[in-house]
């Protein structure tokens, strides 16, 4: 406690630049864009201790960490100022072309095609003492350096099936290192009256984990458990008390942070809606939607990690993994209402 409160001074800088061009030539709408973003973070910590000096000083009795009457100069001599720097970069190129393919009896068949290319990198560098786990009051953290390229292409058709019925067909293909996905979309719009239309759609979606979730720093800390059922799963002895109750004490290490084995999240979206338009001055729409998401990236609780088998025993040591996992499913639903009134 003589060391003073542990503090972190954090400086963050972010710069994103983008440039784009678009035009219309020979019946084609086109656009092309380029962006580059850089984020830098620097952490400067204070009032932490060098573990080597701490062990020596507490071992030979030079300081007593349970009192506040030690030599302040000696306590200050044990201190270190851990530093940690991080930098992430993302470069993206996007392009799209749209136009009219040909005429159908009910109207024009329109299309759009496009692509996206991305280059991403992440560097996270703690100081040497932190990497070795030799900072008292902090945790051991490894340096991280990772990068990847990923890309996507898409195509979309707007099909006038009947004069009152319009269909939308689309597909997107995503390619990431170690995973790919094809995501379709189907939509319909039916004009019941010139002022009233019904619409509905079904879409599949895909999202890969970001670099920090895959390769970011991992943390570990000591933890204990006293639940008999969990102790049995971990293989820790459970004893019966005179009162008839059971007791146990499981000492373990809890590991949090990234997971290089994470897979992509996937989703399905359903939408039904009504569009109403009364002249040029008023229009409104109401849409019901539902999203079903699987393989959601979440952090398990300590008990659910044990019950799910996310632990290992290495000799007397027990590691419980509460780092990110593809374990959750989510279902959300809602209603969107939009109404607009224009004054002349």
Tab-separated table of C-alpha atoms in Angstrom:
chain	number	residue	atom	x	y	z
A	1	UNK	CA	0.000	0.000	0.000
A	2	UNK	CA	2.994	2.300	0.388
A	3	UNK	CA	3.464	2.004	-3.342
A	4	UNK	CA	0.447	4.223	-3.965
A	5	UNK	CA	-2.517	3.576	-6.267
A	6	UNK	CA	-1.790	1.699	-9.458
A	7	UNK	CA	-2.539	3.996	-12.369
A	8	UNK	CA	-2.526	3.772	-16.158
A	9	UNK	CA	-2.076	6.743	-18.458
A	10	UNK	CA	-3.409	5.869	-21.899
A	11	UNK	CA	-2.817	7.833	-25.083
A	12	UNK	CA	-4.766	6.862	-28.190
A	13	UNK	CA	-4.471	8.233	-31.709
A	14	UNK	CA	-6.658	7.300	-34.655
A	15	UNK	CA	-6.394	8.511	-38.223
A	16	UNK	CA	-8.557	7.368	-41.122
A	17	UNK	CA	-8.233	8.658	-44.675
A	18	UNK	CA	-10.546	7.856	-47.561
A	19	UNK	CA	-10.801	8.775	-51.208
A	20	UNK	CA	-13.369	7.774	-53.798
A	21	UNK	CA	-14.602	8.408	-57.320
A	22	UNK	CA	-17.947	7.674	-58.929
A	23	UNK	CA	-19.553	8.296	-62.259
A	24	UNK	CA	-22.049	7.327	-64.936
A	25	UNK	CA	-20.858	6.088	-68.332
A	26	UNK	CA	-22.671	4.247	-71.112
A	27	UNK	CA	-25.632	3.446	-68.914
A	28	UNK	CA	-23.508	2.190	-66.020
A	29	UNK	CA	-23.294	3.632	-62.521
A	30	UNK	CA	-19.905	2.919	-60.964
A	31	UNK	CA	-17.973	3.804	-57.839
A	32	UNK	CA	-14.518	3.018	-56.465
A	33	UNK	CA	-13.112	3.871	-53.042
A	34	UNK	CA	-9.925	3.410	-51.008
A	35	UNK	CA	-9.515	3.895	-47.263
A	36	UNK	CA	-6.667	3.446	-44.800
A	37	UNK	CA	-6.986	3.597	-41.026
A	38	UNK	CA	-4.306	3.498	-38.321
A	39	UNK	CA	-4.972	3.260	-34.580
A	40	UNK	CA	-2.148	3.619	-32.030
A	41	UNK	CA	-2.406	3.146	-28.261
A	42	UNK	CA	0.262	3.559	-25.578
A	43	UNK	CA	-0.211	2.545	-21.946
A	44	UNK	CA	2.131	3.915	-19.258
A	45	UNK	CA	1.649	2.290	-15.846
A	46	UNK	CA	2.959	3.448	-12.487
A	47	UNK	CA	3.256	2.142	-8.900
A	48	UNK	CA	3.978	-1.460	-9.893
A	49	UNK	CA	6.918	-3.499	-8.591
A	50	UNK	CA	9.751	-5.486	-10.147
A	51	UNK	CA	9.059	-9.103	-9.084
A	52	UNK	CA	12.748	-9.994	-8.694
A	53	UNK	CA	13.430	-7.054	-6.393
A	54	UNK	CA	10.137	-7.628	-4.564
A	55	UNK	CA	10.886	-11.277	-3.784
A	56	UNK	CA	14.359	-10.426	-2.546
A	57	UNK	CA	13.210	-7.502	-0.370
A	58	UNK	CA	10.308	-9.371	1.198
A	59	UNK	CA	12.393	-12.557	1.565
A	60	UNK	CA	15.277	-10.951	3.460
A	61	UNK	CA	12.970	-8.764	5.560
A	62	UNK	CA	14.053	-5.446	4.034
A	63	UNK	CA	10.373	-4.533	3.738
A	64	UNK	CA	7.179	-5.802	5.335
A	65	UNK	CA	4.329	-5.535	2.810
A	66	UNK	CA	1.667	-5.720	5.563
A	67	UNK	CA	2.610	-2.369	7.159
A	68	UNK	CA	3.015	1.211	5.949
A	69	UNK	CA	6.118	2.118	7.966
A	70	UNK	CA	8.782	0.825	5.578
A	71	UNK	CA	11.429	3.136	4.208
A	72	UNK	CA	9.664	5.020	1.436
A	73	UNK	CA	12.925	5.325	-0.487
A	74	UNK	CA	13.349	1.542	-0.364
A	75	UNK	CA	9.762	0.950	-1.499
A	76	UNK	CA	10.173	3.411	-4.361
A	77	UNK	CA	13.379	1.618	-5.352
A	78	UNK	CA	11.369	-1.535	-6.090
A	79	UNK	CA	9.050	0.212	-8.531
A	80	UNK	CA	8.894	-0.157	-12.306
A	81	UNK	CA	6.888	1.665	-14.946
A	82	UNK	CA	5.476	-0.976	-17.341
A	83	UNK	CA	4.848	0.194	-20.909
A	84	UNK	CA	2.621	-1.342	-23.554
A	85	UNK	CA	2.165	-0.157	-27.142
A	86	UNK	CA	-0.324	-1.295	-29.744
A	87	UNK	CA	-1.019	-0.506	-33.371
A	88	UNK	CA	-3.702	-1.733	-35.758
A	89	UNK	CA	-4.106	-0.944	-39.447
A	90	UNK	CA	-6.888	-1.564	-41.942
A	91	UNK	CA	-6.738	-0.849	-45.669
A	92	UNK	CA	-9.882	-1.358	-47.760
A	93	UNK	CA	-10.648	-1.144	-51.484
A	94	UNK	CA	-14.311	-1.233	-52.610
A	95	UNK	CA	-15.794	-1.196	-56.092
A	96	UNK	CA	-19.313	-1.453	-57.519
A	97	UNK	CA	-21.022	-1.329	-60.923
A	98	UNK	CA	-24.783	-1.251	-61.516
A	99	UNK	CA	-27.037	-0.868	-64.481
A	100	UNK	CA	-29.828	-2.313	-66.588
A	101	UNK	CA	-29.493	-5.709	-68.271
A	102	UNK	CA	-32.567	-5.692	-70.518
A	103	UNK	CA	-36.282	-4.980	-70.622
A	104	UNK	CA	-38.908	-7.442	-69.405
A	105	UNK	CA	-42.678	-7.196	-69.950
A	106	UNK	CA	-43.097	-5.831	-66.429
A	107	UNK	CA	-40.100	-3.483	-66.485
A	108	UNK	CA	-36.304	-3.324	-66.531
A	109	UNK	CA	-34.118	-6.099	-65.111
A	110	UNK	CA	-31.445	-4.275	-63.070
A	111	UNK	CA	-28.222	-5.581	-61.568
A	112	UNK	CA	-25.324	-4.613	-59.332
A	113	UNK	CA	-21.958	-6.327	-58.808
A	114	UNK	CA	-19.116	-5.374	-56.535
A	115	UNK	CA	-16.072	-6.391	-54.540
A	116	UNK	CA	-14.179	-5.545	-51.366
A	117	UNK	CA	-10.545	-6.246	-50.527
A	118	UNK	CA	-9.115	-5.699	-47.050
A	119	UNK	CA	-5.665	-5.880	-45.485
A	120	UNK	CA	-5.536	-5.872	-41.679
A	121	UNK	CA	-2.694	-5.980	-39.134
A	122	UNK	CA	-2.362	-5.931	-35.337
A	123	UNK	CA	0.723	-5.430	-33.135
A	124	UNK	CA	0.576	-5.441	-29.328
A	125	UNK	CA	3.912	-5.161	-27.485
A	126	UNK	CA	4.189	-5.175	-23.666
A	127	UNK	CA	7.586	-4.418	-22.102
A	128	UNK	CA	10.013	-7.273	-21.361
A	129	UNK	CA	9.161	-7.590	-17.644
A	130	UNK	CA	5.452	-7.920	-18.421
A	131	UNK	CA	6.143	-10.527	-21.102
A	132	UNK	CA	8.126	-12.534	-18.527
A	133	UNK	CA	5.433	-12.171	-15.857
A	134	UNK	CA	7.814	-10.286	-13.546
A	135	UNK	CA	5.603	-7.313	-12.626
A	136	UNK	CA	3.961	-7.564	-9.195
A	137	UNK	CA	0.321	-6.500	-9.407
A	138	UNK	CA	0.102	-7.133	-13.148
A	139	UNK	CA	-0.365	-10.210	-15.317
A	140	UNK	CA	1.888	-11.927	-17.801
A	141	UNK	CA	1.138	-10.893	-21.376
A	142	UNK	CA	2.802	-12.093	-24.553
A	143	UNK	CA	3.571	-9.856	-27.506
A	144	UNK	CA	1.217	-10.212	-30.463
A	145	UNK	CA	1.875	-9.629	-34.151
A	146	UNK	CA	-0.705	-10.781	-36.690
A	147	UNK	CA	-2.007	-9.821	-40.110
A	148	UNK	CA	-4.412	-11.134	-42.712
A	149	UNK	CA	-6.048	-10.355	-46.045
A	150	UNK	CA	-9.726	-10.988	-46.688
A	151	UNK	CA	-12.061	-10.248	-49.561
A	152	UNK	CA	-15.654	-10.463	-50.732
A	153	UNK	CA	-17.669	-10.266	-53.956
A	154	UNK	CA	-21.404	-9.784	-54.376
A	155	UNK	CA	-24.077	-9.703	-57.060
A	156	UNK	CA	-27.668	-8.490	-56.925
A	157	UNK	CA	-30.654	-8.607	-59.281
A	158	UNK	CA	-33.839	-6.543	-59.184
A	159	UNK	CA	-36.421	-8.550	-61.134
A	160	UNK	CA	-39.842	-7.169	-62.177
A	161	UNK	CA	-41.807	-10.456	-62.088
A	162	UNK	CA	-45.179	-8.776	-62.651
A	163	UNK	CA	-46.246	-5.211	-62.868
A	164	UNK	CA	-47.259	-5.386	-59.201
A	165	UNK	CA	-44.573	-7.856	-58.032
A	166	UNK	CA	-40.829	-7.203	-57.771
A	167	UNK	CA	-38.173	-9.691	-56.610
A	168	UNK	CA	-34.689	-9.100	-55.279
A	169	UNK	CA	-32.040	-11.811	-55.520
A	170	UNK	CA	-28.552	-11.347	-54.097
A	171	UNK	CA	-25.531	-13.392	-53.067
A	172	UNK	CA	-22.291	-12.501	-51.303
A	173	UNK	CA	-19.130	-14.591	-51.050
A	174	UNK	CA	-16.647	-13.882	-48.232
A	175	UNK	CA	-13.164	-15.356	-48.088
A	176	UNK	CA	-11.088	-15.238	-44.899
A	177	UNK	CA	-7.967	-17.251	-44.011
A	178	UNK	CA	-9.345	-20.590	-42.852
A	179	UNK	CA	-13.015	-19.853	-43.577
A	180	UNK	CA	-15.313	-18.956	-46.445
A	181	UNK	CA	-19.044	-18.353	-46.674
A	182	UNK	CA	-21.721	-17.819	-49.308
A	183	UNK	CA	-24.626	-15.693	-48.055
A	184	UNK	CA	-27.827	-15.436	-50.145
A	185	UNK	CA	-30.725	-12.987	-49.926
A	186	UNK	CA	-34.250	-13.246	-51.343
A	187	UNK	CA	-36.792	-10.427	-51.200
A	188	UNK	CA	-40.265	-9.709	-52.581
A	189	UNK	CA	-42.313	-6.533	-52.858
A	190	UNK	CA	-45.991	-6.669	-53.854
A	191	UNK	CA	-47.879	-3.480	-54.686
A	192	UNK	CA	-51.467	-4.120	-53.577
A	193	UNK	CA	-52.527	-0.578	-54.524
A	194	UNK	CA	-50.669	2.412	-55.914
A	195	UNK	CA	-50.481	3.669	-52.305
A	196	UNK	CA	-49.943	0.346	-50.479
A	197	UNK	CA	-47.225	-2.327	-50.795
A	198	UNK	CA	-46.164	-5.428	-48.879
A	199	UNK	CA	-42.565	-6.617	-48.633
A	200	UNK	CA	-40.601	-9.484	-47.132
A	201	UNK	CA	-37.070	-10.849	-47.224
A	202	UNK	CA	-34.820	-13.625	-45.988
A	203	UNK	CA	-31.063	-13.071	-45.605
A	204	UNK	CA	-28.139	-15.167	-44.433
A	205	UNK	CA	-25.111	-13.421	-42.952
A	206	UNK	CA	-21.554	-14.170	-41.891
A	207	UNK	CA	-19.024	-12.410	-39.668
A	208	UNK	CA	-15.496	-13.636	-39.005
A	209	UNK	CA	-13.783	-12.869	-35.676
A	210	UNK	CA	-11.555	-9.797	-35.657
A	211	UNK	CA	-7.794	-10.112	-35.182
A	212	UNK	CA	-7.912	-9.037	-31.527
A	213	UNK	CA	-10.402	-11.804	-30.742
A	214	UNK	CA	-8.116	-14.328	-32.454
A	215	UNK	CA	-4.640	-13.198	-31.443
A	216	UNK	CA	-5.018	-10.522	-28.766
A	217	UNK	CA	-3.362	-10.789	-25.359
A	218	UNK	CA	-4.367	-13.613	-23.032
A	219	UNK	CA	-4.571	-13.137	-19.293
A	220	UNK	CA	-4.531	-15.527	-16.368
A	221	UNK	CA	-5.207	-15.183	-12.668
A	222	UNK	CA	-5.685	-17.407	-9.651
A	223	UNK	CA	-9.209	-18.457	-8.705
A	224	UNK	CA	-10.891	-20.830	-6.261
A	225	UNK	CA	-14.125	-22.816	-6.326
A	226	UNK	CA	-16.156	-24.374	-3.528
A	227	UNK	CA	-19.091	-25.905	-5.417
A	228	UNK	CA	-19.050	-29.692	-4.809
A	229	UNK	CA	-20.521	-30.540	-8.216
A	230	UNK	CA	-17.894	-28.447	-10.004
A	231	UNK	CA	-15.125	-29.929	-7.847
A	232	UNK	CA	-16.179	-33.406	-8.935
A	233	UNK	CA	-15.969	-32.427	-12.601
A	234	UNK	CA	-12.469	-31.052	-11.999
A	235	UNK	CA	-11.469	-34.189	-10.088
A	236	UNK	CA	-10.953	-32.334	-6.790
A	237	UNK	CA	-11.769	-34.332	-3.586
A	238	UNK	CA	-15.088	-33.557	-1.902
A	239	UNK	CA	-15.419	-34.249	1.829
A	240	UNK	CA	-18.525	-34.771	3.937
A	241	UNK	CA	-18.957	-32.535	6.973
A	242	UNK	CA	-20.395	-33.497	10.336
A	243	UNK	CA	-23.478	-31.465	9.459
A	244	UNK	CA	-24.042	-33.615	6.404
A	245	UNK	CA	-22.996	-30.873	3.986
A	246	UNK	CA	-20.227	-31.328	1.446
A	247	UNK	CA	-17.140	-29.147	1.180
A	248	UNK	CA	-14.272	-28.759	-1.246
A	249	UNK	CA	-11.675	-26.259	-2.368
A	250	UNK	CA	-10.560	-26.179	-6.003
A	251	UNK	CA	-7.519	-24.012	-6.679
A	252	UNK	CA	-7.096	-23.186	-10.345
A	253	UNK	CA	-5.930	-20.622	-12.869
A	254	UNK	CA	-8.562	-18.792	-14.937
A	255	UNK	CA	-7.439	-17.929	-18.482
A	256	UNK	CA	-9.190	-15.089	-20.346
A	257	UNK	CA	-8.675	-13.282	-23.618
A	258	UNK	CA	-8.358	-14.340	-27.237
A	259	UNK	CA	-8.820	-17.709	-28.904
A	260	UNK	CA	-7.037	-18.529	-32.201
A	261	UNK	CA	-9.527	-21.353	-32.828
A	262	UNK	CA	-12.595	-19.118	-33.035
A	263	UNK	CA	-14.895	-19.699	-35.982
A	264	UNK	CA	-17.218	-17.232	-37.727
A	265	UNK	CA	-20.589	-16.142	-36.408
A	266	UNK	CA	-23.545	-16.872	-38.690
A	267	UNK	CA	-27.014	-15.415	-38.828
A	268	UNK	CA	-30.407	-15.565	-40.514
A	269	UNK	CA	-32.657	-12.521	-40.813
A	270	UNK	CA	-36.396	-12.499	-41.571
A	271	UNK	CA	-38.303	-9.324	-42.445
A	272	UNK	CA	-41.992	-8.564	-43.180
A	273	UNK	CA	-43.258	-5.075	-43.802
A	274	UNK	CA	-45.958	-2.740	-45.098
A	275	UNK	CA	-45.370	0.503	-47.022
A	276	UNK	CA	-48.032	3.206	-47.279
A	277	UNK	CA	-47.805	6.380	-49.334
A	278	UNK	CA	-50.481	9.072	-49.503
A	279	UNK	CA	-49.455	11.408	-52.268
A	280	UNK	CA	-46.175	13.290	-52.219
A	281	UNK	CA	-46.522	14.660	-48.695
A	282	UNK	CA	-46.898	11.580	-46.471
A	283	UNK	CA	-45.464	8.064	-46.417
A	284	UNK	CA	-44.993	5.457	-43.720
A	285	UNK	CA	-43.678	1.944	-43.260
A	286	UNK	CA	-43.758	-0.675	-40.540
A	287	UNK	CA	-41.462	-3.714	-40.513
A	288	UNK	CA	-41.216	-6.747	-38.258
A	289	UNK	CA	-37.822	-8.440	-38.172
A	290	UNK	CA	-36.148	-11.380	-36.466
A	291	UNK	CA	-32.453	-12.307	-36.354
A	292	UNK	CA	-31.275	-15.800	-35.420
A	293	UNK	CA	-27.560	-15.908	-34.699
A	294	UNK	CA	-25.450	-19.049	-34.125
A	295	UNK	CA	-21.849	-19.589	-32.996
A	296	UNK	CA	-21.993	-16.220	-31.273
A	297	UNK	CA	-18.592	-15.267	-29.830
A	298	UNK	CA	-18.978	-14.980	-26.059
A	299	UNK	CA	-16.993	-15.402	-22.865
A	300	UNK	CA	-18.239	-18.291	-20.688
A	301	UNK	CA	-18.636	-17.915	-16.932
A	302	UNK	CA	-16.365	-19.896	-14.652
A	303	UNK	CA	-19.057	-22.466	-13.851
A	304	UNK	CA	-20.264	-22.853	-17.447
A	305	UNK	CA	-16.650	-23.300	-18.620
A	306	UNK	CA	-16.180	-26.161	-16.158
A	307	UNK	CA	-19.519	-27.739	-17.067
A	308	UNK	CA	-18.669	-27.417	-20.762
A	309	UNK	CA	-15.291	-29.103	-20.332
A	310	UNK	CA	-13.194	-25.993	-21.059
A	311	UNK	CA	-10.399	-26.952	-18.642
A	312	UNK	CA	-7.219	-28.993	-18.491
A	313	UNK	CA	-5.147	-30.621	-15.757
A	314	UNK	CA	-1.356	-30.547	-16.029
A	315	UNK	CA	-0.046	-32.357	-12.960
A	316	UNK	CA	-1.414	-30.538	-9.913
A	317	UNK	CA	-2.239	-27.421	-11.975
A	318	UNK	CA	-5.784	-26.821	-13.256
A	319	UNK	CA	-6.373	-24.343	-16.095
A	320	UNK	CA	-9.956	-23.183	-16.680
A	321	UNK	CA	-10.518	-21.460	-20.026
A	322	UNK	CA	-13.001	-18.588	-19.879
A	323	UNK	CA	-11.508	-16.999	-22.982
A	324	UNK	CA	-13.695	-16.278	-25.999
A	325	UNK	CA	-15.616	-19.245	-27.414
A	326	UNK	CA	-18.219	-19.922	-30.133
A	327	UNK	CA	-20.795	-21.044	-27.592
A	328	UNK	CA	-23.869	-18.839	-27.712
A	329	UNK	CA	-27.013	-18.563	-29.788
A	330	UNK	CA	-29.052	-15.370	-29.901
A	331	UNK	CA	-32.494	-14.561	-31.199
A	332	UNK	CA	-33.685	-10.977	-31.353
A	333	UNK	CA	-36.841	-9.518	-32.847
A	334	UNK	CA	-38.351	-6.085	-33.170
A	335	UNK	CA	-40.573	-3.667	-35.055
A	336	UNK	CA	-39.406	-0.611	-36.991
A	337	UNK	CA	-41.847	2.217	-37.652
A	338	UNK	CA	-41.032	5.113	-39.976
A	339	UNK	CA	-43.405	7.954	-40.869
A	340	UNK	CA	-42.629	11.143	-42.812
A	341	UNK	CA	-44.702	14.233	-43.482
A	342	UNK	CA	-43.420	16.889	-45.876
A	343	UNK	CA	-44.463	20.514	-45.912
A	344	UNK	CA	-44.748	22.183	-49.272
